[in-house]
Amino acid sequence: MSDRFRLITLDPGHFHAALIQKEMYPGVSPRVAVYAPLGPDLTEHLNRIARFNARAQNPTAWKLDIHTGPDFLEQLIAERPGNIVVLSGRNRGKIELIRAAVDSGLHVLADKPWIIRPEDLPELEAVLTAARSRGVVAYDIMTERYEITSILQRELVNDPETFGAPVSGTQDEPAVYMESVHHILKLVAGVPNLRPVWFFDVTQQGEALADVGTHLVDLAQWTLFPEQAIHYRTDIQMLSASRWPTPVTAAQFQQVTGQAGGPLDYYCNTRVSYTLRGIHTKLDVLWNWEALEGTGDTHLAIYRGTRSWVEVRQGEEENYRPELYVLPVQAGAKEALARKMESLEEQYPGIGLEHQGGRIHVTIPDTYRVGHEAHFAQVTRQFFEYLERPDTLPTWENPNMLAKYYVSTKGVELSLAGGK
């Protein structure tokens, strides 16, 4: 069984490629083939895997076969040393790599985003169709579905007695509002986590909404309409979008890349408004230069219902850890929440409620707070389950992926055209 699944890492330009291998998996060969051009992206990837193997607690035991050269993709297709391609790197052109793997009968586990331009949406649809016809699984790594506050928020939003129904909202007061704040410079043990120079090329990396914003788009439809297919041609109406830069000085550019460059206006902030089956949704996807000491990336998600609001907040009050709150707006919502929590405690023992004046804090034990990096292993284990039993792959995943990338790419296009 150890060789039932064998990984092939293709052009790992982002550290998420290594996070797939942060732990070992039953039935997965420890020998992994890596195909990539020789350069700093490959070196960084190999260093990360080496650190996983060398760590004191639960070290991994990966063995890597390295294949470099300008024809690395052709080499991979000709040699096929495994049956699963792992992709996380440059975003523009990623869909072509996915298509090459699928056409060769290989499964694909690929990091977001698969596309960053609206003109690539037909190719994405063709890839998903080809994967289905060839009997292979092409899966998008949506880690935020595994964050415990998002999971419990989804449960509460879909409890009519607690949440009611989503209000329709307006552009100014949307029914769903999410904000994601990331930071360009991140220090690890006081040392900058270096980013490749192409990270600052939005034609390669994608603007904010087209890149990290895909998580927010995915969460909105996953939360509001669980287990339901979203059809972008009929269920989504784009309303407005805007973009603005974060200035990066020459000194900052060298600090975060290790190379000379800049100054530049990095267009990494996007706001988009759209309706999802008539429900007004607004997303702000932001990149600041550096987080204040003791802080980090933040996530805000507000869902407004007729009986209560359900919110995830991750600000100073929460010590920059995501926390879940319920704000009842109709009589009986508190009692309904208590009943819902009793049923949820069977699956998540230890969760509870803390009344804080007009809002209720959902308390969550630390055991469920595994962290962002651990979510990659959770997604990967789910992916292997789908490979073992392809019939369990939900039929809504493909249409919802198209819907997600329709919003993320059309939103950027709309912002470039002036917002309307």
mmCIF file of N, CA, C and O in Angstrom, residues 251-297:
data_model
loop_
_atom_site.group_PDB
_atom_site.id
_atom_site.type_symbol
_atom_site.label_atom_id
_atom_site.label_comp_id
_atom_site.label_asym_id
_atom_site.label_seq_id
_atom_site.Cartn_x
_atom_site.Cartn_y
_atom_site.Cartn_z
ATOM 1 N N ALA A 251 14.099 50.195 -0.504
ATOM 2 C CA ALA A 251 14.682 49.503 0.653
ATOM 3 C C ALA A 251 13.788 48.356 1.109
ATOM 4 O O ALA A 251 14.280 47.273 1.465
ATOM 5 N N GLN A 252 12.487 48.596 1.110
ATOM 6 C CA GLN A 252 11.558 47.529 1.503
ATOM 7 C C GLN A 252 11.597 46.374 0.517
ATOM 8 O O GLN A 252 11.581 45.202 0.911
ATOM 9 N N PHE A 253 11.673 46.704 -0.779
ATOM 10 C CA PHE A 253 11.722 45.660 -1.810
ATOM 11 C C PHE A 253 12.945 44.767 -1.601
ATOM 12 O O PHE A 253 12.834 43.541 -1.660
ATOM 13 N N GLN A 254 14.094 45.369 -1.335
ATOM 14 C CA GLN A 254 15.304 44.572 -1.127
ATOM 15 C C GLN A 254 15.205 43.759 0.154
ATOM 16 O O GLN A 254 15.658 42.615 0.208
ATOM 17 N N GLN A 255 14.571 44.324 1.186
ATOM 18 C CA GLN A 255 14.433 43.610 2.452
ATOM 19 C C GLN A 255 13.616 42.340 2.302
ATOM 20 O O GLN A 255 13.943 41.304 2.877
ATOM 21 N N VAL A 256 12.559 42.401 1.494
ATOM 22 C CA VAL A 256 11.641 41.263 1.422
ATOM 23 C C VAL A 256 11.968 40.297 0.289
ATOM 24 O O VAL A 256 11.490 39.166 0.285
ATOM 25 N N THR A 257 12.787 40.726 -0.674
ATOM 26 C CA THR A 257 13.158 39.826 -1.777
ATOM 27 C C THR A 257 14.631 39.437 -1.755
ATOM 28 O O THR A 257 15.021 38.444 -2.375
ATOM 29 N N GLY A 258 15.465 40.263 -1.081
ATOM 30 C CA GLY A 258 16.904 40.025 -1.103
ATOM 31 C C GLY A 258 17.553 40.523 -2.371
ATOM 32 O O GLY A 258 18.743 40.275 -2.596
ATOM 33 N N GLN A 259 16.792 41.251 -3.214
ATOM 34 C CA GLN A 259 17.321 41.749 -4.480
ATOM 35 C C GLN A 259 16.956 43.221 -4.655
ATOM 36 O O GLN A 259 16.015 43.722 -4.031
ATOM 37 N N ALA A 260 17.730 43.906 -5.493
ATOM 38 C CA ALA A 260 17.467 45.315 -5.742
ATOM 39 C C ALA A 260 16.220 45.481 -6.600
ATOM 40 O O ALA A 260 15.924 44.658 -7.462
ATOM 41 N N GLY A 261 15.511 46.581 -6.349
ATOM 42 C CA GLY A 261 14.308 46.860 -7.123
ATOM 43 C C GLY A 261 13.506 47.939 -6.457
ATOM 44 O O GLY A 261 13.882 48.476 -5.411
ATOM 45 N N GLY A 262 12.366 48.302 -7.089
ATOM 46 C CA GLY A 262 11.514 49.325 -6.518
ATOM 47 C C GLY A 262 12.097 50.706 -6.762
ATOM 48 O O GLY A 262 13.163 50.841 -7.364
ATOM 49 N N PRO A 263 11.410 51.758 -6.269
ATOM 50 C CA PRO A 263 10.119 51.674 -5.584
ATOM 51 C C PRO A 263 8.991 51.335 -6.556
ATOM 52 O O PRO A 263 9.156 51.458 -7.764
ATOM 53 N N LEU A 264 7.856 50.903 -5.993
ATOM 54 C CA LEU A 264 6.726 50.562 -6.848
ATOM 55 C C LEU A 264 5.412 50.702 -6.091
ATOM 56 O O LEU A 264 5.387 50.683 -4.853
ATOM 57 N N ASP A 265 4.360 50.896 -6.854
ATOM 58 C CA ASP A 265 2.999 50.849 -6.310
ATOM 59 C C ASP A 265 2.481 49.440 -6.565
ATOM 60 O O ASP A 265 2.221 49.059 -7.713
ATOM 61 N N TYR A 266 2.355 48.677 -5.499
ATOM 62 C CA TYR A 266 1.946 47.277 -5.613
ATOM 63 C C TYR A 266 0.427 47.202 -5.500
ATOM 64 O O TYR A 266 -0.141 47.433 -4.431
ATOM 65 N N TYR A 267 -0.232 46.889 -6.623
ATOM 66 C CA TYR A 267 -1.697 46.857 -6.640
ATOM 67 C C TYR A 267 -2.196 45.536 -6.052
ATOM 68 O O TYR A 267 -2.486 44.585 -6.758
ATOM 69 N N CYS A 268 -2.297 45.568 -4.724
ATOM 70 C CA CYS A 268 -2.617 44.332 -4.001
ATOM 71 C C CYS A 268 -3.841 44.496 -3.113
ATOM 72 O O CYS A 268 -4.045 43.711 -2.182
ATOM 73 N N ASN A 269 -4.661 45.511 -3.380
ATOM 74 C CA ASN A 269 -5.879 45.733 -2.596
ATOM 75 C C ASN A 269 -7.081 45.796 -3.529
ATOM 76 O O ASN A 269 -7.061 46.533 -4.511
ATOM 77 N N THR A 270 -8.112 45.023 -3.196
ATOM 78 C CA THR A 270 -9.317 44.986 -4.034
ATOM 79 C C THR A 270 -10.562 44.989 -3.154
ATOM 80 O O THR A 270 -10.602 44.308 -2.124
ATOM 81 N N ARG A 271 -11.571 45.732 -3.594
ATOM 82 C CA ARG A 271 -12.918 45.672 -3.000
ATOM 83 C C ARG A 271 -13.883 45.263 -4.095
ATOM 84 O O ARG A 271 -13.827 45.799 -5.207
ATOM 85 N N VAL A 272 -14.772 44.333 -3.805
ATOM 86 C CA VAL A 272 -15.749 43.899 -4.800
ATOM 87 C C VAL A 272 -17.111 43.745 -4.138
ATOM 88 O O VAL A 272 -17.208 43.333 -2.967
ATOM 89 N N SER A 273 -18.145 44.107 -4.874
ATOM 90 C CA SER A 273 -19.529 43.900 -4.442
ATOM 91 C C SER A 273 -20.252 43.105 -5.513
ATOM 92 O O SER A 273 -20.118 43.396 -6.706
ATOM 93 N N TYR A 274 -21.016 42.119 -5.083
ATOM 94 C CA TYR A 274 -21.797 41.309 -6.006
ATOM 95 C C TYR A 274 -22.959 40.685 -5.254
ATOM 96 O O TYR A 274 -23.017 40.744 -4.007
ATOM 97 N N THR A 275 -23.907 40.140 -5.996
ATOM 98 C CA THR A 275 -24.987 39.399 -5.349
ATOM 99 C C THR A 275 -24.827 37.920 -5.651
ATOM 100 O O THR A 275 -24.450 37.536 -6.758
ATOM 101 N N LEU A 276 -25.106 37.113 -4.652
ATOM 102 C CA LEU A 276 -25.058 35.663 -4.737
ATOM 103 C C LEU A 276 -26.466 35.152 -4.461
ATOM 104 O O LEU A 276 -26.939 35.210 -3.322
ATOM 105 N N ARG A 277 -27.150 34.755 -5.528
ATOM 106 C CA ARG A 277 -28.581 34.402 -5.432
ATOM 107 C C ARG A 277 -29.359 35.511 -4.732
ATOM 108 O O ARG A 277 -30.196 35.267 -3.860
ATOM 109 N N GLY A 278 -29.064 36.744 -5.109
ATOM 110 C CA GLY A 278 -29.784 37.897 -4.579
ATOM 111 C C GLY A 278 -29.270 38.430 -3.261
ATOM 112 O O GLY A 278 -29.762 39.466 -2.782
ATOM 113 N N ILE A 279 -28.291 37.777 -2.651
ATOM 114 C CA ILE A 279 -27.752 38.204 -1.356
ATOM 115 C C ILE A 279 -26.528 39.092 -1.602
ATOM 116 O O ILE A 279 -25.535 38.649 -2.193
ATOM 117 N N HIS A 280 -26.619 40.351 -1.158
ATOM 118 C CA HIS A 280 -25.515 41.291 -1.370
ATOM 119 C C HIS A 280 -24.293 40.878 -0.549
ATOM 120 O O HIS A 280 -24.393 40.673 0.670
ATOM 121 N N THR A 281 -23.166 40.800 -1.243
ATOM 122 C CA THR A 281 -21.911 40.358 -0.644
ATOM 123 C C THR A 281 -20.827 41.367 -0.990
ATOM 124 O O THR A 281 -20.708 41.795 -2.139
ATOM 125 N N LYS A 282 -20.041 41.750 0.006
ATOM 126 C CA LYS A 282 -18.930 42.675 -0.213
ATOM 127 C C LYS A 282 -17.670 42.092 0.413
ATOM 128 O O LYS A 282 -17.689 41.624 1.560
ATOM 129 N N LEU A 283 -16.572 42.157 -0.344
ATOM 130 C CA LEU A 283 -15.296 41.622 0.114
ATOM 131 C C LEU A 283 -14.223 42.692 -0.006
ATOM 132 O O LEU A 283 -14.115 43.354 -1.031
ATOM 133 N N ASP A 284 -13.420 42.837 1.040
ATOM 134 C CA ASP A 284 -12.225 43.677 1.015
ATOM 135 C C ASP A 284 -11.015 42.777 1.211
ATOM 136 O O ASP A 284 -10.912 42.090 2.244
ATOM 137 N N VAL A 285 -10.123 42.762 0.232
ATOM 138 C CA VAL A 285 -8.920 41.933 0.296
ATOM 139 C C VAL A 285 -7.724 42.874 0.279
ATOM 140 O O VAL A 285 -7.497 43.581 -0.710
ATOM 141 N N LEU A 286 -6.955 42.887 1.369
ATOM 142 C CA LEU A 286 -5.968 43.944 1.592
ATOM 143 C C LEU A 286 -4.594 43.371 1.926
ATOM 144 O O LEU A 286 -4.484 42.336 2.602
ATOM 145 N N TRP A 287 -3.569 44.064 1.464
ATOM 146 C CA TRP A 287 -2.183 43.768 1.842
ATOM 147 C C TRP A 287 -1.553 45.038 2.409
ATOM 148 O O TRP A 287 -1.424 46.041 1.703
ATOM 149 N N ASN A 288 -1.137 44.986 3.666
ATOM 150 C CA ASN A 288 -0.340 46.053 4.253
ATOM 151 C C ASN A 288 1.135 45.643 4.199
ATOM 152 O O ASN A 288 1.454 44.484 3.914
ATOM 153 N N TRP A 289 2.029 46.595 4.498
ATOM 154 C CA TRP A 289 3.448 46.268 4.412
ATOM 155 C C TRP A 289 3.852 45.297 5.518
ATOM 156 O O TRP A 289 4.361 44.221 5.263
ATOM 157 N N GLU A 290 3.597 45.672 6.785
ATOM 158 C CA GLU A 290 4.051 44.844 7.901
ATOM 159 C C GLU A 290 3.067 44.952 9.048
ATOM 160 O O GLU A 290 2.534 46.027 9.325
ATOM 161 N N ALA A 291 2.818 43.848 9.710
ATOM 162 C CA ALA A 291 1.941 43.861 10.871
ATOM 163 C C ALA A 291 2.654 44.496 12.064
ATOM 164 O O ALA A 291 3.882 44.387 12.202
ATOM 165 N N LEU A 292 1.897 45.169 12.902
ATOM 166 C CA LEU A 292 2.465 45.698 14.130
ATOM 167 C C LEU A 292 2.952 44.550 15.006
ATOM 168 O O LEU A 292 2.446 43.426 14.925
ATOM 169 N N GLU A 293 3.935 44.823 15.837
ATOM 170 C CA GLU A 293 4.500 43.786 16.688
ATOM 171 C C GLU A 293 3.410 43.138 17.544
ATOM 172 O O GLU A 293 2.574 43.823 18.140
ATOM 173 N N GLY A 294 3.410 41.834 17.568
ATOM 174 C CA GLY A 294 2.426 41.105 18.350
ATOM 175 C C GLY A 294 1.118 40.869 17.621
ATOM 176 O O GLY A 294 0.195 40.283 18.185
ATOM 177 N N THR A 295 1.023 41.325 16.362
ATOM 178 C CA THR A 295 -0.199 41.131 15.590
ATOM 179 C C THR A 295 0.108 40.227 14.396
ATOM 180 O O THR A 295 1.173 39.627 14.323
ATOM 181 N N GLY A 296 -0.808 40.134 13.472
ATOM 182 C CA GLY A 296 -0.607 39.306 12.289
ATOM 183 C C GLY A 296 -1.726 39.526 11.298
ATOM 184 O O GLY A 296 -2.456 40.519 11.367
ATOM 185 N N ASP A 297 -1.867 38.590 10.360
ATOM 186 C CA ASP A 297 -2.962 38.655 9.400
ATOM 187 C C ASP A 297 -4.291 38.566 10.142
ATOM 188 O O ASP A 297 -4.383 37.953 11.219
#
